[in-house]
mmCIF file of the N, C-alpha and C atoms, coordinates in Angstrom:
data_MODEL
# 
_entry.id   MODEL 
# 
loop_
_atom_site.group_PDB 
_atom_site.id 
_atom_site.type_symbol 
_atom_site.label_atom_id 
_atom_site.label_alt_id 
_atom_site.label_comp_id 
_atom_site.label_asym_id 
_atom_site.label_entity_id 
_atom_site.label_seq_id 
_atom_site.pdbx_PDB_ins_code 
_atom_site.Cartn_x 
_atom_site.Cartn_y 
_atom_site.Cartn_z 
_atom_site.occupancy 
_atom_site.B_iso_or_equiv 
_atom_site.pdbx_formal_charge 
_atom_site.auth_seq_id 
_atom_site.auth_comp_id 
_atom_site.auth_asym_id 
_atom_site.auth_atom_id 
_atom_site.pdbx_PDB_model_num 
ATOM 1   N N  . MET A 1 1  ? 112.297 184.649 107.551 1.00 0.00 ? 1  MET A N  1 
ATOM 2   C CA . MET A 1 1  ? 111.807 183.512 108.324 1.00 0.00 ? 1  MET A CA 1 
ATOM 3   C C  . MET A 1 1  ? 111.583 183.875 109.789 1.00 0.00 ? 1  MET A C  1 
ATOM 4   N N  . LYS A 1 2  ? 112.437 184.734 110.342 1.00 0.00 ? 2  LYS A N  1 
ATOM 5   C CA . LYS A 1 2  ? 112.278 185.114 111.734 1.00 0.00 ? 2  LYS A CA 1 
ATOM 6   C C  . LYS A 1 2  ? 110.961 185.833 111.975 1.00 0.00 ? 2  LYS A C  1 
ATOM 7   N N  . ASN A 1 3  ? 110.549 186.703 111.055 1.00 0.00 ? 3  ASN A N  1 
ATOM 8   C CA . ASN A 1 3  ? 109.283 187.410 111.216 1.00 0.00 ? 3  ASN A CA 1 
ATOM 9   C C  . ASN A 1 3  ? 108.114 186.450 111.291 1.00 0.00 ? 3  ASN A C  1 
ATOM 10  N N  . THR A 1 4  ? 108.141 185.413 110.478 1.00 0.00 ? 4  THR A N  1 
ATOM 11  C CA . THR A 1 4  ? 107.061 184.427 110.488 1.00 0.00 ? 4  THR A CA 1 
ATOM 12  C C  . THR A 1 4  ? 106.973 183.750 111.845 1.00 0.00 ? 4  THR A C  1 
ATOM 13  N N  . ASN A 1 5  ? 108.095 183.349 112.397 1.00 0.00 ? 5  ASN A N  1 
ATOM 14  C CA . ASN A 1 5  ? 108.108 182.726 113.713 1.00 0.00 ? 5  ASN A CA 1 
ATOM 15  C C  . ASN A 1 5  ? 107.631 183.692 114.783 1.00 0.00 ? 5  ASN A C  1 
ATOM 16  N N  . ARG A 1 6  ? 108.028 184.941 114.675 1.00 0.00 ? 6  ARG A N  1 
ATOM 17  C CA . ARG A 1 6  ? 107.620 185.953 115.638 1.00 0.00 ? 6  ARG A CA 1 
ATOM 18  C C  . ARG A 1 6  ? 106.115 186.193 115.553 1.00 0.00 ? 6  ARG A C  1 
ATOM 19  N N  . GLN A 1 7  ? 105.575 186.205 114.332 1.00 0.00 ? 7  GLN A N  1 
ATOM 20  C CA . GLN A 1 7  ? 104.147 186.402 114.141 1.00 0.00 ? 7  GLN A CA 1 
ATOM 21  C C  . GLN A 1 7  ? 103.363 185.236 114.724 1.00 0.00 ? 7  GLN A C  1 
ATOM 22  N N  . LYS A 1 8  ? 103.853 184.026 114.534 1.00 0.00 ? 8  LYS A N  1 
ATOM 23  C CA . LYS A 1 8  ? 103.183 182.855 115.097 1.00 0.00 ? 8  LYS A CA 1 
ATOM 24  C C  . LYS A 1 8  ? 103.185 182.915 116.614 1.00 0.00 ? 8  LYS A C  1 
ATOM 25  N N  . ALA A 1 9  ? 104.309 183.286 117.203 1.00 0.00 ? 9  ALA A N  1 
ATOM 26  C CA . ALA A 1 9  ? 104.394 183.386 118.658 1.00 0.00 ? 9  ALA A CA 1 
ATOM 27  C C  . ALA A 1 9  ? 103.454 184.461 119.162 1.00 0.00 ? 9  ALA A C  1 
ATOM 28  N N  . SER A 1 10 ? 103.406 185.574 118.461 1.00 0.00 ? 10 SER A N  1 
ATOM 29  C CA . SER A 1 10 ? 102.525 186.667 118.859 1.00 0.00 ? 10 SER A CA 1 
ATOM 30  C C  . SER A 1 10 ? 101.063 186.247 118.773 1.00 0.00 ? 10 SER A C  1 
ATOM 31  N N  . ALA A 1 11 ? 100.704 185.528 117.726 1.00 0.00 ? 11 ALA A N  1 
ATOM 32  C CA . ALA A 1 11 ? 99.326  185.060 117.556 1.00 0.00 ? 11 ALA A CA 1 
ATOM 33  C C  . ALA A 1 11 ? 98.947  184.092 118.673 1.00 0.00 ? 11 ALA A C  1 
ATOM 34  N N  . LYS A 1 12 ? 99.875  183.250 119.082 1.00 0.00 ? 12 LYS A N  1 
ATOM 35  C CA . LYS A 1 12 ? 99.594  182.299 120.154 1.00 0.00 ? 12 LYS A CA 1 
ATOM 36  C C  . LYS A 1 12 ? 99.385  183.022 121.479 1.00 0.00 ? 12 LYS A C  1 
ATOM 37  N N  . GLN A 1 13 ? 100.117 184.105 121.695 1.00 0.00 ? 13 GLN A N  1 
ATOM 38  C CA . GLN A 1 13 ? 99.981  184.855 122.932 1.00 0.00 ? 13 GLN A CA 1 
ATOM 39  C C  . GLN A 1 13 ? 98.658  185.614 122.983 1.00 0.00 ? 13 GLN A C  1 
ATOM 40  N N  . LYS A 1 14 ? 98.089  185.930 121.841 1.00 0.00 ? 14 LYS A N  1 
ATOM 41  C CA . LYS A 1 14 ? 96.841  186.674 121.786 1.00 0.00 ? 14 LYS A CA 1 
ATOM 42  C C  . LYS A 1 14 ? 95.656  185.724 121.761 1.00 0.00 ? 14 LYS A C  1 
ATOM 43  N N  . ALA A 1 15 ? 95.591  184.853 122.706 1.00 0.00 ? 15 ALA A N  1 
ATOM 44  C CA . ALA A 1 15 ? 94.451  183.957 122.830 1.00 0.00 ? 15 ALA A CA 1 
ATOM 45  C C  . ALA A 1 15 ? 93.792  184.223 124.175 1.00 0.00 ? 15 ALA A C  1 
ATOM 46  N N  . VAL A 1 16 ? 92.491  184.138 124.185 1.00 0.00 ? 16 VAL A N  1 
ATOM 47  C CA . VAL A 1 16 ? 91.735  184.320 125.412 1.00 0.00 ? 16 VAL A CA 1 
ATOM 48  C C  . VAL A 1 16 ? 91.607  182.965 126.093 1.00 0.00 ? 16 VAL A C  1 
ATOM 49  N N  . ARG A 1 17 ? 91.792  182.940 127.367 1.00 0.00 ? 17 ARG A N  1 
ATOM 50  C CA . ARG A 1 17 ? 91.680  181.680 128.106 1.00 0.00 ? 17 ARG A CA 1 
ATOM 51  C C  . ARG A 1 17 ? 90.239  181.183 128.033 1.00 0.00 ? 17 ARG A C  1 
ATOM 52  N N  . SER A 1 18 ? 90.079  179.932 127.730 1.00 0.00 ? 18 SER A N  1 
ATOM 53  C CA . SER A 1 18 ? 88.762  179.322 127.623 1.00 0.00 ? 18 SER A CA 1 
ATOM 54  C C  . SER A 1 18 ? 88.039  179.390 128.970 1.00 0.00 ? 18 SER A C  1 
ATOM 55  N N  . PRO A 1 19 ? 86.742  179.677 128.951 1.00 0.00 ? 19 PRO A N  1 
ATOM 56  C CA . PRO A 1 19 ? 85.987  179.712 130.203 1.00 0.00 ? 19 PRO A CA 1 
ATOM 57  C C  . PRO A 1 19 ? 85.567  178.324 130.705 1.00 0.00 ? 19 PRO A C  1 
ATOM 58  N N  . CYS A 1 20 ? 86.002  177.284 130.028 1.00 0.00 ? 20 CYS A N  1 
ATOM 59  C CA . CYS A 1 20 ? 85.622  175.919 130.389 1.00 0.00 ? 20 CYS A CA 1 
ATOM 60  C C  . CYS A 1 20 ? 86.033  175.605 131.828 1.00 0.00 ? 20 CYS A C  1 
ATOM 61  N N  . ILE A 1 21 ? 85.090  175.010 132.585 1.00 0.00 ? 21 ILE A N  1 
ATOM 62  C CA . ILE A 1 21 ? 85.382  174.588 133.964 1.00 0.00 ? 21 ILE A CA 1 
ATOM 63  C C  . ILE A 1 21 ? 85.176  173.086 134.118 1.00 0.00 ? 21 ILE A C  1 
ATOM 64  N N  . ASN A 1 22 ? 85.155  172.385 133.002 1.00 0.00 ? 22 ASN A N  1 
ATOM 65  C CA . ASN A 1 22 ? 85.011  170.923 132.968 1.00 0.00 ? 22 ASN A CA 1 
ATOM 66  C C  . ASN A 1 22 ? 83.683  170.433 133.559 1.00 0.00 ? 22 ASN A C  1 
ATOM 67  N N  . VAL A 1 23 ? 82.655  171.228 133.394 1.00 0.00 ? 23 VAL A N  1 
ATOM 68  C CA . VAL A 1 23 ? 81.286  170.825 133.717 1.00 0.00 ? 23 VAL A CA 1 
ATOM 69  C C  . VAL A 1 23 ? 80.539  170.946 132.397 1.00 0.00 ? 23 VAL A C  1 
ATOM 70  N N  . CYS A 1 24 ? 80.696  169.954 131.556 1.00 0.00 ? 24 CYS A N  1 
ATOM 71  C CA . CYS A 1 24 ? 80.266  170.043 130.163 1.00 0.00 ? 24 CYS A CA 1 
ATOM 72  C C  . CYS A 1 24 ? 78.925  169.347 129.947 1.00 0.00 ? 24 CYS A C  1 
ATOM 73  N N  . SER A 1 25 ? 77.892  170.163 129.823 1.00 0.00 ? 25 SER A N  1 
ATOM 74  C CA . SER A 1 25 ? 76.569  169.638 129.550 1.00 0.00 ? 25 SER A CA 1 
ATOM 75  C C  . SER A 1 25 ? 75.739  170.752 128.939 1.00 0.00 ? 25 SER A C  1 
ATOM 76  N N  . LEU A 1 26 ? 75.186  170.502 127.753 1.00 0.00 ? 26 LEU A N  1 
ATOM 77  C CA . LEU A 1 26 ? 74.372  171.507 127.087 1.00 0.00 ? 26 LEU A CA 1 
ATOM 78  C C  . LEU A 1 26 ? 72.927  171.388 127.557 1.00 0.00 ? 26 LEU A C  1 
ATOM 79  N N  . ASP A 1 27 ? 72.314  172.537 127.845 1.00 0.00 ? 27 ASP A N  1 
ATOM 80  C CA . ASP A 1 27 ? 70.916  172.530 128.255 1.00 0.00 ? 27 ASP A CA 1 
ATOM 81  C C  . ASP A 1 27 ? 70.012  172.549 127.024 1.00 0.00 ? 27 ASP A C  1 
ATOM 82  N N  . ASP A 1 28 ? 68.722  172.708 127.229 1.00 0.00 ? 28 ASP A N  1 
ATOM 83  C CA . ASP A 1 28 ? 67.756  172.705 126.121 1.00 0.00 ? 28 ASP A CA 1 
ATOM 84  C C  . ASP A 1 28 ? 67.931  173.891 125.168 1.00 0.00 ? 28 ASP A C  1 
ATOM 85  N N  . ASN A 1 29 ? 68.647  174.929 125.619 1.00 0.00 ? 29 ASN A N  1 
ATOM 86  C CA . ASN A 1 29 ? 68.903  176.109 124.783 1.00 0.00 ? 29 ASN A CA 1 
ATOM 87  C C  . ASN A 1 29 ? 70.275  176.060 124.119 1.00 0.00 ? 29 ASN A C  1 
ATOM 88  N N  . ASP A 1 30 ? 70.937  174.885 124.141 1.00 0.00 ? 30 ASP A N  1 
ATOM 89  C CA . ASP A 1 30 ? 72.260  174.687 123.554 1.00 0.00 ? 30 ASP A CA 1 
ATOM 90  C C  . ASP A 1 30 ? 73.342  175.492 124.283 1.00 0.00 ? 30 ASP A C  1 
ATOM 91  N N  . LEU A 1 31 ? 73.137  175.775 125.564 1.00 0.00 ? 31 LEU A N  1 
ATOM 92  C CA . LEU A 1 31 ? 74.142  176.471 126.360 1.00 0.00 ? 31 LEU A CA 1 
ATOM 93  C C  . LEU A 1 31 ? 74.767  175.506 127.353 1.00 0.00 ? 31 LEU A C  1 
ATOM 94  N N  . CYS A 1 32 ? 76.076  175.565 127.447 1.00 0.00 ? 32 CYS A N  1 
ATOM 95  C CA . CYS A 1 32 ? 76.768  174.734 128.427 1.00 0.00 ? 32 CYS A CA 1 
ATOM 96  C C  . CYS A 1 32 ? 76.454  175.267 129.819 1.00 0.00 ? 32 CYS A C  1 
ATOM 97  N N  . ILE A 1 33 ? 76.086  174.381 130.726 1.00 0.00 ? 33 ILE A N  1 
ATOM 98  C CA . ILE A 1 33 ? 75.758  174.811 132.080 1.00 0.00 ? 33 ILE A CA 1 
ATOM 99  C C  . ILE A 1 33 ? 77.009  175.169 132.888 1.00 0.00 ? 33 ILE A C  1 
ATOM 100 N N  . GLY A 1 34 ? 78.183  174.833 132.370 1.00 0.00 ? 34 GLY A N  1 
ATOM 101 C CA . GLY A 1 34 ? 79.435  175.153 133.062 1.00 0.00 ? 34 GLY A CA 1 
ATOM 102 C C  . GLY A 1 34 ? 80.054  176.460 132.633 1.00 0.00 ? 34 GLY A C  1 
ATOM 103 N N  . CYS A 1 35 ? 80.101  176.694 131.323 1.00 0.00 ? 35 CYS A N  1 
ATOM 104 C CA . CYS A 1 35 ? 80.822  177.876 130.822 1.00 0.00 ? 35 CYS A CA 1 
ATOM 105 C C  . CYS A 1 35 ? 79.947  178.887 130.099 1.00 0.00 ? 35 CYS A C  1 
ATOM 106 N N  . TYR A 1 36 ? 78.680  178.581 129.920 1.00 0.00 ? 36 TYR A N  1 
ATOM 107 C CA . TYR A 1 36 ? 77.721  179.491 129.286 1.00 0.00 ? 36 TYR A CA 1 
ATOM 108 C C  . TYR A 1 36 ? 78.023  179.794 127.817 1.00 0.00 ? 36 TYR A C  1 
ATOM 109 N N  . ARG A 1 37 ? 78.736  178.879 127.153 1.00 0.00 ? 37 ARG A N  1 
ATOM 110 C CA . ARG A 1 37 ? 78.925  179.026 125.707 1.00 0.00 ? 37 ARG A CA 1 
ATOM 111 C C  . ARG A 1 37 ? 77.960  178.094 124.992 1.00 0.00 ? 37 ARG A C  1 
ATOM 112 N N  . THR A 1 38 ? 77.636  178.437 123.745 1.00 0.00 ? 38 THR A N  1 
ATOM 113 C CA . THR A 1 38 ? 76.810  177.552 122.931 1.00 0.00 ? 38 THR A CA 1 
ATOM 114 C C  . THR A 1 38 ? 77.677  176.401 122.437 1.00 0.00 ? 38 THR A C  1 
ATOM 115 N N  . GLY A 1 39 ? 77.031  175.371 121.955 1.00 0.00 ? 39 GLY A N  1 
ATOM 116 C CA . GLY A 1 39 ? 77.770  174.247 121.381 1.00 0.00 ? 39 GLY A CA 1 
ATOM 117 C C  . GLY A 1 39 ? 78.675  174.684 120.246 1.00 0.00 ? 39 GLY A C  1 
ATOM 118 N N  . GLN A 1 40 ? 78.191  175.583 119.415 1.00 0.00 ? 40 GLN A N  1 
ATOM 119 C CA . GLN A 1 40 ? 78.997  176.079 118.290 1.00 0.00 ? 40 GLN A CA 1 
ATOM 120 C C  . GLN A 1 40 ? 80.184  176.900 118.783 1.00 0.00 ? 40 GLN A C  1 
ATOM 121 N N  . GLU A 1 41 ? 79.980  177.728 119.788 1.00 0.00 ? 41 GLU A N  1 
ATOM 122 C CA . GLU A 1 41 ? 81.091  178.523 120.331 1.00 0.00 ? 41 GLU A CA 1 
ATOM 123 C C  . GLU A 1 41 ? 82.160  177.617 120.919 1.00 0.00 ? 41 GLU A C  1 
ATOM 124 N N  . ILE A 1 42 ? 81.745  176.563 121.572 1.00 0.00 ? 42 ILE A N  1 
ATOM 125 C CA . ILE A 1 42 ? 82.701  175.607 122.138 1.00 0.00 ? 42 ILE A CA 1 
ATOM 126 C C  . ILE A 1 42 ? 83.485  174.920 121.016 1.00 0.00 ? 42 ILE A C  1 
ATOM 127 N N  . SER A 1 43 ? 82.764  174.492 119.984 1.00 0.00 ? 43 SER A N  1 
ATOM 128 C CA . SER A 1 43 ? 83.398  173.770 118.871 1.00 0.00 ? 43 SER A CA 1 
ATOM 129 C C  . SER A 1 43 ? 84.416  174.625 118.123 1.00 0.00 ? 43 SER A C  1 
ATOM 130 N N  . TYR A 1 44 ? 84.122  175.905 117.963 1.00 0.00 ? 44 TYR A N  1 
ATOM 131 C CA . TYR A 1 44 ? 84.984  176.774 117.163 1.00 0.00 ? 44 TYR A CA 1 
ATOM 132 C C  . TYR A 1 44 ? 85.999  177.556 117.989 1.00 0.00 ? 44 TYR A C  1 
ATOM 133 N N  . TRP A 1 45 ? 85.982  177.439 119.284 1.00 0.00 ? 45 TRP A N  1 
ATOM 134 C CA . TRP A 1 45 ? 86.819  178.262 120.160 1.00 0.00 ? 45 TRP A CA 1 
ATOM 135 C C  . TRP A 1 45 ? 88.285  178.286 119.716 1.00 0.00 ? 45 TRP A C  1 
ATOM 136 N N  . GLY A 1 46 ? 88.887  177.172 119.474 1.00 0.00 ? 46 GLY A N  1 
ATOM 137 C CA . GLY A 1 46 ? 90.301  177.100 119.110 1.00 0.00 ? 46 GLY A CA 1 
ATOM 138 C C  . GLY A 1 46 ? 90.623  177.693 117.749 1.00 0.00 ? 46 GLY A C  1 
ATOM 139 N N  . ARG A 1 47 ? 89.615  177.862 116.912 1.00 0.00 ? 47 ARG A N  1 
ATOM 140 C CA . ARG A 1 47 ? 89.819  178.434 115.576 1.00 0.00 ? 47 ARG A CA 1 
ATOM 141 C C  . ARG A 1 47 ? 89.393  179.891 115.499 1.00 0.00 ? 47 ARG A C  1 
ATOM 142 N N  . MET A 1 48 ? 88.864  180.427 116.585 1.00 0.00 ? 48 MET A N  1 
ATOM 143 C CA . MET A 1 48 ? 88.427  181.821 116.592 1.00 0.00 ? 48 MET A CA 1 
ATOM 144 C C  . MET A 1 48 ? 89.612  182.765 116.703 1.00 0.00 ? 48 MET A C  1 
ATOM 145 N N  . THR A 1 49 ? 89.418  183.954 116.170 1.00 0.00 ? 49 THR A N  1 
ATOM 146 C CA . THR A 1 49 ? 90.426  184.995 116.348 1.00 0.00 ? 49 THR A CA 1 
ATOM 147 C C  . THR A 1 49 ? 90.328  185.538 117.768 1.00 0.00 ? 49 THR A C  1 
ATOM 148 N N  . TYR A 1 50 ? 91.316  186.288 118.149 1.00 0.00 ? 50 TYR A N  1 
ATOM 149 C CA . TYR A 1 50 ? 91.325  186.924 119.462 1.00 0.00 ? 50 TYR A CA 1 
ATOM 150 C C  . TYR A 1 50 ? 90.067  187.773 119.664 1.00 0.00 ? 50 TYR A C  1 
ATOM 151 N N  . LYS A 1 51 ? 89.709  188.564 118.668 1.00 0.00 ? 51 LYS A N  1 
ATOM 152 C CA . LYS A 1 51 ? 88.525  189.425 118.764 1.00 0.00 ? 51 LYS A CA 1 
ATOM 153 C C  . LYS A 1 51 ? 87.235  188.611 118.855 1.00 0.00 ? 51 LYS A C  1 
ATOM 154 N N  . GLU A 1 52 ? 87.172  187.518 118.132 1.00 0.00 ? 52 GLU A N  1 
ATOM 155 C CA . GLU A 1 52 ? 85.994  186.647 118.214 1.00 0.00 ? 52 GLU A CA 1 
ATOM 156 C C  . GLU A 1 52 ? 85.868  186.037 119.604 1.00 0.00 ? 52 GLU A C  1 
ATOM 157 N N  . GLN A 1 53 ? 86.993  185.608 120.168 1.00 0.00 ? 53 GLN A N  1 
ATOM 158 C CA . GLN A 1 53 ? 86.972  185.051 121.512 1.00 0.00 ? 53 GLN A CA 1 
ATOM 159 C C  . GLN A 1 53 ? 86.536  186.094 122.537 1.00 0.00 ? 53 GLN A C  1 
ATOM 160 N N  . LEU A 1 54 ? 87.015  187.329 122.384 1.00 0.00 ? 54 LEU A N  1 
ATOM 161 C CA . LEU A 1 54 ? 86.585  188.394 123.290 1.00 0.00 ? 54 LEU A CA 1 
ATOM 162 C C  . LEU A 1 54 ? 85.086  188.637 123.187 1.00 0.00 ? 54 LEU A C  1 
ATOM 163 N N  . ALA A 1 55 ? 84.548  188.585 121.968 1.00 0.00 ? 55 ALA A N  1 
ATOM 164 C CA . ALA A 1 55 ? 83.109  188.778 121.770 1.00 0.00 ? 55 ALA A CA 1 
ATOM 165 C C  . ALA A 1 55 ? 82.317  187.663 122.450 1.00 0.00 ? 55 ALA A C  1 
ATOM 166 N N  . VAL A 1 56 ? 82.805  186.434 122.359 1.00 0.00 ? 56 VAL A N  1 
ATOM 167 C CA . VAL A 1 56 ? 82.142  185.316 123.017 1.00 0.00 ? 56 VAL A CA 1 
ATOM 168 C C  . VAL A 1 56 ? 82.200  185.508 124.537 1.00 0.00 ? 56 VAL A C  1 
ATOM 169 N N  . MET A 1 57 ? 83.333  185.956 125.045 1.00 0.00 ? 57 MET A N  1 
ATOM 170 C CA . MET A 1 57 ? 83.455  186.163 126.485 1.00 0.00 ? 57 MET A CA 1 
ATOM 171 C C  . MET A 1 57 ? 82.485  187.231 126.978 1.00 0.00 ? 57 MET A C  1 
ATOM 172 N N  . GLU A 1 58 ? 82.226  188.227 126.186 1.00 0.00 ? 58 GLU A N  1 
ATOM 173 C CA . GLU A 1 58 ? 81.234  189.240 126.544 1.00 0.00 ? 58 GLU A CA 1 
ATOM 174 C C  . GLU A 1 58 ? 79.840  188.606 126.621 1.00 0.00 ? 58 GLU A C  1 
ATOM 175 N N  . LYS A 1 59 ? 79.527  187.754 125.661 1.00 0.00 ? 59 LYS A N  1 
ATOM 176 C CA . LYS A 1 59 ? 78.246  187.037 125.676 1.00 0.00 ? 59 LYS A CA 1 
ATOM 177 C C  . LYS A 1 59 ? 78.159  186.123 126.896 1.00 0.00 ? 59 LYS A C  1 
ATOM 178 N N  . VAL A 1 60 ? 79.271  185.462 127.217 1.00 0.00 ? 60 VAL A N  1 
ATOM 179 C CA . VAL A 1 60 ? 79.320  184.562 128.373 1.00 0.00 ? 60 VAL A CA 1 
ATOM 180 C C  . VAL A 1 60 ? 79.022  185.348 129.653 1.00 0.00 ? 60 VAL A C  1 
ATOM 181 N N  . ARG A 1 61 ? 79.659  186.514 129.817 1.00 0.00 ? 61 ARG A N  1 
ATOM 182 C CA . ARG A 1 61 ? 79.421  187.336 131.011 1.00 0.00 ? 61 ARG A CA 1 
ATOM 183 C C  . ARG A 1 61 ? 77.946  187.724 131.119 1.00 0.00 ? 61 ARG A C  1 
ATOM 184 N N  . HIS A 1 62 ? 77.351  188.087 129.990 1.00 0.00 ? 62 HIS A N  1 
ATOM 185 C CA . HIS A 1 62 ? 75.941  188.468 129.981 1.00 0.00 ? 62 HIS A CA 1 
ATOM 186 C C  . HIS A 1 62 ? 75.049  187.266 130.337 1.00 0.00 ? 62 HIS A C  1 
ATOM 187 N N  . ARG A 1 63 ? 75.300  186.143 129.698 1.00 0.00 ? 63 ARG A N  1 
ATOM 188 C CA . ARG A 1 63 ? 74.498  184.933 129.961 1.00 0.00 ? 63 ARG A CA 1 
ATOM 189 C C  . ARG A 1 63 ? 74.627  184.501 131.421 1.00 0.00 ? 63 ARG A C  1 
ATOM 190 N N  . GLU A 1 64 ? 75.848  184.583 131.924 1.00 0.00 ? 64 GLU A N  1 
ATOM 191 C CA . GLU A 1 64 ? 76.115  184.185 133.299 1.00 0.00 ? 64 GLU A CA 1 
ATOM 192 C C  . GLU A 1 64 ? 75.341  185.082 134.273 1.00 0.00 ? 64 GLU A C  1 
ATOM 193 N N  . SER A 1 65 ? 75.363  186.382 134.045 1.00 0.00 ? 65 SER A N  1 
ATOM 194 C CA . SER A 1 65 ? 74.672  187.308 134.947 1.00 0.00 ? 65 SER A CA 1 
ATOM 195 C C  . SER A 1 65 ? 73.146  187.134 134.852 1.00 0.00 ? 65 SER A C  1 
ATOM 196 N N  . GLU A 1 66 ? 72.657  186.787 133.674 1.00 0.00 ? 66 GLU A N  1 
ATOM 197 C CA . GLU A 1 66 ? 71.224  186.586 133.480 1.00 0.00 ? 66 GLU A CA 1 
ATOM 198 C C  . GLU A 1 66 ? 70.741  185.247 134.045 1.00 0.00 ? 66 GLU A C  1 
ATOM 199 N N  . SER A 1 67 ? 71.657  184.338 134.300 1.00 0.00 ? 67 SER A N  1 
ATOM 200 C CA . SER A 1 67 ? 71.281  182.998 134.746 1.00 0.00 ? 67 SER A CA 1 
ATOM 201 C C  . SER A 1 67 ? 70.715  182.977 136.165 1.00 0.00 ? 67 SER A C  1 
ATOM 202 N N  . GLY A 1 68 ? 71.132  183.922 136.984 1.00 0.00 ? 68 GLY A N  1 
ATOM 203 C CA . GLY A 1 68 ? 70.703  183.918 138.372 1.00 0.00 ? 68 GLY A CA 1 
ATOM 204 C C  . GLY A 1 68 ? 71.507  182.998 139.265 1.00 0.00 ? 68 GLY A C  1 
ATOM 205 N N  . PHE A 1 69 ? 72.441  182.259 138.682 1.00 0.00 ? 69 PHE A N  1 
ATOM 206 C CA . PHE A 1 69 ? 73.272  181.338 139.458 1.00 0.00 ? 69 PHE A CA 1 
ATOM 207 C C  . PHE A 1 69 ? 74.566  181.971 139.940 1.00 0.00 ? 69 PHE A C  1 
ATOM 208 N N  . VAL A 1 70 ? 74.964  183.054 139.296 1.00 0.00 ? 70 VAL A N  1 
ATOM 209 C CA . VAL A 1 70 ? 76.221  183.718 139.624 1.00 0.00 ? 70 VAL A CA 1 
ATOM 210 C C  . VAL A 1 70 ? 75.911  185.163 139.962 1.00 0.00 ? 70 VAL A C  1 
ATOM 211 N N  . SER A 1 71 ? 76.494  185.646 141.052 1.00 0.00 ? 71 SER A N  1 
ATOM 212 C CA . SER A 1 71 ? 76.223  187.032 141.438 1.00 0.00 ? 71 SER A CA 1 
ATOM 213 C C  . SER A 1 71 ? 77.341  187.948 141.030 1.00 0.00 ? 71 SER A C  1 
# 
């Protein structure tokens, strides 16, 4: 039983912090103007694995740099 609890704690620690900045509005391309995630990425964020969240964050960094709003 202890291993199960330890695994759950470890899984909780391996979460990527959400890029949400509470400016929630999807543009015509289904991208949030605040965090640069798609509607689907936002919806599934809490159910994604650590690796999936990291992949989304890489996409977010790319989208953000391509936006011209962030240097």
